[in-house]
Coordinates of C-alpha atoms in Angstrom, one line a residue:
M16 CA 17.6 28.5 -14.6
K17 CA 15.4 25.4 -14.2
T18 CA 18.4 23.2 -13.4
F19 CA 19.6 25.6 -10.8
N20 CA 16.2 25.8 -9.1
R21 CA 15.8 22.0 -9.1
R22 CA 19.2 21.4 -7.5
E23 CA 18.5 24.1 -4.9
F24 CA 15.2 22.4 -4.1
I25 CA 16.9 18.9 -3.8
S26 CA 19.7 20.3 -1.7
G27 CA 17.1 21.7 0.7
M28 CA 15.4 18.3 1.0
L29 CA 18.7 16.6 1.9
A30 CA 18.8 18.6 5.1
T31 CA 15.2 18.0 6.1
G32 CA 14.0 14.5 5.2
I33 CA 14.6 11.0 3.9
V34 CA 16.0 11.1 0.4
L35 CA 16.1 8.1 -1.9
Q36 CA 17.1 7.9 -5.5
I37 CA 15.6 6.6 -8.7
P38 CA 17.1 6.7 -12.2
G39 CA 16.8 9.9 -14.1
T40 CA 15.8 7.9 -17.2
V41 CA 12.3 7.4 -15.6
M42 CA 11.6 11.1 -15.2
A43 CA 12.9 11.7 -18.7
M44 CA 9.8 9.8 -19.9
F45 CA 7.5 12.5 -18.8
P46 CA 6.5 15.1 -21.4
E47 CA 7.7 18.6 -20.9
K48 CA 5.7 20.6 -18.4
A49 CA 3.9 17.5 -17.2
K50 CA 1.7 18.1 -14.2
A51 CA 2.1 16.4 -10.8
I52 CA 0.1 13.3 -10.1
K53 CA -1.4 12.9 -6.7
A54 CA -2.7 9.6 -5.3
G55 CA -4.6 9.1 -2.0
L56 CA -3.6 5.7 -0.5
I57 CA -5.1 3.6 2.3
T58 CA -4.4 0.0 3.0
D59 CA -5.3 -2.7 5.5
L60 CA -8.4 -1.0 6.9
H61 CA -9.7 -4.4 8.1
Q62 CA -13.3 -3.3 8.4
D63 CA -14.2 -6.8 9.6
V64 CA -11.6 -6.9 12.4
I65 CA -11.5 -3.3 13.8
H66 CA -14.6 -1.8 15.5
N67 CA -14.2 1.7 14.0
G68 CA -13.2 0.9 10.4
A69 CA -16.0 3.1 9.0
E70 CA -14.7 6.1 11.1
R71 CA -11.2 5.5 9.9
L72 CA -12.3 5.4 6.3
Q73 CA -14.3 8.6 6.7
I74 CA -11.3 10.4 8.1
F75 CA -9.3 9.3 5.0
L76 CA -12.1 10.4 2.6
S77 CA -12.5 13.8 4.3
H78 CA -8.8 14.4 4.0
M79 CA -8.9 13.4 0.4
K80 CA -11.5 16.1 -0.3
K81 CA -9.1 18.7 1.1
V82 CA -6.0 17.5 -0.9
N83 CA -8.0 16.7 -4.1
P84 CA -6.0 13.8 -5.5
D85 CA -6.1 12.5 -9.1
F86 CA -7.4 9.2 -7.7
I87 CA -7.8 7.2 -4.5
M88 CA -6.7 3.6 -4.0
Q89 CA -7.3 1.0 -1.2
M90 CA -4.4 -1.5 -1.3
G91 CA -6.1 -4.6 0.1
D92 CA -7.6 -6.2 3.3
F93 CA -10.3 -3.6 3.0
A94 CA -13.8 -5.0 3.7
Y95 CA -15.4 -8.3 2.9
P96 CA -17.2 -8.1 -0.5
N97 CA -20.8 -8.6 0.8
D98 CA -24.0 -6.8 1.4
K99 CA -23.1 -6.1 5.1
N100 CA -20.2 -3.9 3.9
K101 CA -21.8 -2.6 0.7
A102 CA -22.5 0.9 2.1
L103 CA -18.9 1.3 3.2
I104 CA -17.6 0.0 -0.2
D105 CA -19.9 2.3 -2.1
E106 CA -18.8 5.2 0.1
F107 CA -15.2 4.6 -1.0
N108 CA -16.2 4.1 -4.7
N109 CA -18.4 7.2 -4.8
A110 CA -15.8 9.4 -3.1
H111 CA -13.8 10.0 -6.2
P112 CA -14.4 9.5 -10.0
V113 CA -11.3 7.2 -10.0
A114 CA -11.4 4.8 -7.0
L115 CA -9.0 1.8 -7.4
H116 CA -8.8 -1.5 -5.5
V117 CA -6.2 -4.2 -4.8
I118 CA -7.1 -7.6 -3.5
G119 CA -5.6 -8.6 -0.2
N120 CA -5.3 -12.0 1.4
H121 CA -8.0 -11.4 4.0
D122 CA -10.5 -10.1 1.5
T123 CA -11.4 -13.7 0.7
D124 CA -11.7 -14.9 4.3
S125 CA -14.9 -16.5 5.5
G126 CA -15.8 -18.0 2.2
H127 CA -15.6 -14.8 0.1
T128 CA -14.2 -15.0 -3.4
K129 CA -12.1 -12.9 -5.8
E130 CA -15.2 -12.8 -8.1
Q131 CA -17.1 -11.1 -5.3
C132 CA -14.3 -8.6 -4.9
L133 CA -14.5 -7.7 -8.6
R134 CA -18.3 -7.4 -8.4
Y135 CA -18.7 -5.5 -5.1
W136 CA -15.6 -3.3 -5.5
K137 CA -16.2 -2.7 -9.2
M138 CA -12.7 -3.9 -10.2
P139 CA -11.9 -4.5 -13.9
A140 CA -9.9 -7.6 -13.2
R141 CA -7.9 -9.2 -10.3
Y142 CA -4.7 -7.6 -11.9
Y143 CA -4.8 -4.7 -14.3
T144 CA -3.2 -1.4 -15.4
K145 CA -4.6 2.1 -15.0
E146 CA -3.0 5.2 -16.6
I147 CA -3.4 8.4 -14.6
N148 CA -2.1 11.6 -16.1
G149 CA 0.8 9.9 -18.0
V150 CA 1.8 7.4 -15.2
C151 CA 0.8 3.7 -15.5
F152 CA -0.1 2.0 -12.3
I153 CA 0.3 -1.8 -12.6
I154 CA -1.9 -3.5 -10.0
L155 CA -0.9 -7.1 -9.2
D156 CA -2.7 -9.9 -7.4
G157 CA -0.3 -11.5 -4.9
N158 CA -2.7 -14.2 -3.8
D159 CA -2.0 -16.8 -6.5
K160 CA -1.8 -20.4 -5.6
G161 CA 0.7 -22.9 -7.0
S162 CA 3.9 -21.7 -5.3
P163 CA 6.5 -24.6 -5.3
T164 CA 7.8 -23.2 -1.9
H165 CA 4.5 -22.7 -0.2
K166 CA 4.9 -23.5 3.5
G167 CA 1.3 -23.1 4.7
G168 CA -0.9 -20.2 5.5
Y169 CA -2.3 -17.8 2.9
P170 CA -1.0 -18.1 -0.7
S171 CA 1.5 -15.4 -1.4
Y172 CA 2.8 -15.8 -5.0
I173 CA 2.7 -14.3 -8.5
N174 CA 1.9 -17.3 -10.8
D175 CA 3.3 -17.9 -14.3
E176 CA 0.2 -16.5 -16.1
Q177 CA 0.4 -13.2 -14.2
K178 CA 4.2 -13.1 -14.4
I179 CA 4.1 -13.3 -18.2
W180 CA 1.4 -10.6 -18.3
L181 CA 3.6 -8.4 -16.1
Q182 CA 6.6 -8.9 -18.4
Q183 CA 4.4 -8.0 -21.4
Q184 CA 3.2 -4.8 -19.7
L185 CA 6.7 -3.7 -18.8
K186 CA 7.8 -4.2 -22.3
Q187 CA 4.8 -2.5 -24.0
I188 CA 4.4 0.5 -21.7
N189 CA 6.5 3.4 -22.6
K190 CA 5.6 5.7 -19.7
P191 CA 6.6 6.0 -16.1
I192 CA 5.3 3.0 -14.0
V193 CA 4.3 2.4 -10.4
I194 CA 4.0 -1.2 -9.3
V195 CA 1.2 -1.9 -6.7
C196 CA 0.6 -5.2 -4.9
H197 CA -1.0 -6.0 -1.5
Q198 CA 1.8 -8.4 -0.6
P199 CA 5.3 -7.1 -0.6
L200 CA 7.6 -7.9 -3.5
A201 CA 10.6 -7.3 -1.3
G202 CA 11.3 -7.4 2.4
A203 CA 9.3 -8.9 5.2
L204 CA 6.5 -11.3 4.2
A205 CA 7.4 -10.9 0.5
V206 CA 5.7 -13.2 -2.1
D207 CA 7.3 -16.6 -2.4
N208 CA 8.9 -15.8 -5.7
A209 CA 10.0 -12.3 -4.7
A210 CA 13.6 -12.7 -6.1
E211 CA 12.2 -13.6 -9.5
I212 CA 9.8 -10.7 -9.5
Q213 CA 12.6 -8.3 -8.4
D214 CA 14.7 -9.4 -11.4
I215 CA 11.8 -8.8 -13.8
L216 CA 11.2 -5.3 -12.3
S217 CA 14.9 -4.5 -12.3
A218 CA 15.1 -5.3 -16.0
A219 CA 12.7 -2.4 -16.5
S220 CA 14.1 -0.1 -13.9
D221 CA 14.5 2.6 -16.5
K222 CA 10.6 2.9 -16.5
I223 CA 9.7 2.1 -12.9
L224 CA 9.3 5.0 -10.4
L225 CA 8.7 2.7 -7.3
A226 CA 6.8 -0.3 -6.0
I227 CA 4.4 0.0 -3.1
N228 CA 2.6 -2.6 -1.0
G229 CA 0.4 -3.0 2.2
H230 CA 0.0 -6.3 4.0
T231 CA 2.8 -6.1 6.6
H232 CA 1.4 -3.2 8.7
I233 CA 4.9 -1.7 8.9
D234 CA 6.7 1.4 7.8
C235 CA 9.7 0.4 5.7
Q236 CA 11.6 1.3 2.5
L237 CA 14.1 -0.9 0.6
L238 CA 16.2 -0.2 -2.5
I239 CA 16.9 -3.4 -4.4
K240 CA 18.5 -3.6 -7.8
G241 CA 17.5 0.0 -8.7
I242 CA 13.9 -0.3 -7.5
N243 CA 12.5 1.4 -4.4
Y244 CA 10.1 -0.8 -2.5
V245 CA 7.9 1.0 0.1
H246 CA 5.7 -0.7 2.7
I247 CA 2.7 1.4 3.4
N248 CA 1.4 1.0 7.0
S249 CA -2.1 -0.2 7.9
A250 CA -4.9 2.2 8.5
S251 CA -5.8 0.4 11.8
Y252 CA -3.3 -1.7 13.7
F253 CA -0.3 -4.0 13.9
W254 CA -1.1 -7.7 14.3
V255 CA 0.7 -9.3 17.2
G256 CA -1.2 -12.6 17.3
S257 CA -2.8 -14.7 20.0
K258 CA 0.5 -15.2 21.9
Y259 CA 0.3 -11.5 22.8
K260 CA -3.4 -11.2 23.4
H261 CA -4.4 -8.2 25.5
D262 CA -7.3 -5.7 25.8
S263 CA -6.8 -2.2 24.3
Y264 CA -10.5 -1.1 24.4
S265 CA -13.5 -1.7 26.6
E266 CA -14.9 -5.2 27.4
E267 CA -17.9 -4.4 25.2
I268 CA -15.7 -3.7 22.1
H269 CA -13.6 -6.8 22.6
T270 CA -16.7 -9.0 23.0
S271 CA -18.2 -7.7 19.7
H272 CA -14.8 -7.7 17.9
P273 CA -12.7 -10.5 19.5
W274 CA -9.8 -10.3 16.9
I275 CA -8.8 -6.9 18.2
S276 CA -7.2 -8.5 21.2
S277 CA -4.5 -9.9 18.9
T278 CA -3.6 -6.4 17.6
C279 CA -2.0 -3.2 18.8
P280 CA -4.4 -0.6 17.4
Y281 CA -3.4 2.9 16.2
Q282 CA -5.3 5.7 17.8
D283 CA -5.7 7.5 14.5
A284 CA -6.3 6.3 11.0
L285 CA -3.1 6.1 9.0
F286 CA -3.0 6.8 5.2
T287 CA -0.9 8.8 2.9
T288 CA -0.8 10.9 -0.3
L289 CA 1.7 9.9 -3.0
T290 CA 2.7 12.8 -5.2
I291 CA 4.8 12.4 -8.3
D292 CA 6.1 15.8 -9.5
P293 CA 8.0 15.7 -12.8
S294 CA 8.9 19.4 -12.6
F295 CA 11.2 18.8 -9.7
G296 CA 11.9 15.1 -10.4
T297 CA 10.5 14.1 -7.0
I298 CA 8.2 11.5 -5.5
H299 CA 6.7 12.6 -2.1
I300 CA 5.0 10.2 0.4
E301 CA 3.1 12.2 3.0
G302 CA 3.9 11.4 6.6
R303 CA 1.2 10.7 9.1
K304 CA 1.6 10.0 12.8
S305 CA -0.5 8.4 15.5
N306 CA 0.0 6.6 18.9
W307 CA -0.7 3.1 20.2
V308 CA -4.0 2.4 21.9
G309 CA -3.2 0.4 25.0
Q310 CA 0.1 -1.5 25.2
S311 CA 2.6 -1.2 22.4
P312 CA 4.4 -4.1 20.8
E313 CA 7.5 -3.0 22.7
Q314 CA 5.6 -3.0 26.0
L315 CA 4.4 -6.5 25.2
N316 CA 8.0 -7.6 24.4
Y317 CA 6.8 -8.6 21.0
V318 CA 9.3 -10.5 18.8
D319 CA 8.6 -11.0 15.1
A320 CA 9.8 -14.1 13.3
T321 CA 10.5 -12.2 10.1
G322 CA 13.2 -10.0 11.7
I323 CA 11.3 -6.7 11.8
S324 CA 11.5 -4.8 15.1
A325 CA 9.2 -2.9 17.4
G326 CA 10.1 0.7 17.4
K327 CA 11.9 0.4 14.0
E328 CA 9.6 -0.9 11.3
I329 CA 6.7 -1.7 13.7
V330 CA 5.5 1.9 14.5
P331 CA 2.2 3.8 14.6
F332 CA 3.1 6.1 11.8
I333 CA 3.9 6.5 8.1
S334 CA 7.2 8.2 7.4
K335 CA 7.5 11.2 5.2
R336 CA 9.6 10.2 2.3
K337 CA 11.0 12.0 -0.7
I338 CA 12.5 10.1 -3.6
V339 CA 14.6 12.2 -6.0
V340 CA 16.2 11.8 -9.4
K341 CA 19.9 11.2 -9.5
S342 CA 21.6 14.5 -10.3

C-alpha cells in the first residue's frame, strides 16, 4: 500500500513541477518512519550593500516562524562581522535554537576576517558538519587561497587540507548528506577545482542528497555525475557591475548606498524552505517570486561573461523544485 501511494504521489508531481532524480540508495539510509527535515535558507543578503537588508531579513525570519523549520541557515555574504551589524546578526542567531552560517567571499571585505565571522556569527569552525534529525549537513569554506589556476579576484577554492577533511567525512558518515558551500561546486562561478570536488562527491553519491550554494545570485540546477547541484538565489539583487550602472531607487538611497547602482534589486526578499521527506522519498525546494526594481538585466542588455542569461538563470525568483527517488 505504501509503494502504491508513493508512486501515485510522484506521478502527480511529474505533471505539476520540476522533477529531478537522486539515487534510491540515499533515501534507504533513513530509518523507518523517519520524520521530514525542514531547513529555512537565505543567502547573499548583503546587508552592507543593500539599504533594506534588515527588512529583508525580518521578512525571512517572520516567514520562518510560520513554517517552523528544524533549523535556519544563511549561506554567505550576509553582514560584515562587526559591532555595527551585531544587532542584525544576533537577531538571526536568536531567531532559532539552531542557526547556521556559511562564510561568503564578501564577508571578509573591508579588512574583516574569518576569525571575526566565527566570533560574531558564533560558528564552530570555518568548515564543519551539523547533524539535523538524521541528515548530516557538511558546510564548506570555498574561500581558500592557494589555487594553482587562480586568475585574480576573490579566492574560490577548496584547499588540500579541507579536501582531505571532506573525503574523511564522506567516508565516515553513514547517513544522508547535504553539501553546502557559498561558492558553487558546479556551474557558473564554480570553485577553481570544481571538477576535482565533483569527483569526490560523485564517489559518495550513494550518500549525498544534493549540494546547494549561493554566491551567483541566480536560479539554477545541474545534475552532474549523480549529484544535484542547486544555486539558491540572492535575498536582495543581481550584480550587473559598473558597466551597467543605473538608479533603481531615490537619489538619497543611492547616495547613502552607492553600490546599489551596480545591481538590479529584487522588490521582495528571496529565500526558501528546503524539505527532505523520507516518507515520500522527496526533496522539496519552496518557490518564491519577486519583481525587478527599476530596469531589469534584460532591459539593460546585460551580457554575462560566464554564459548565464537574463531571463533564464538571471531572474527575480527561486524556482519551486522537487527532487524524487528513482522508482
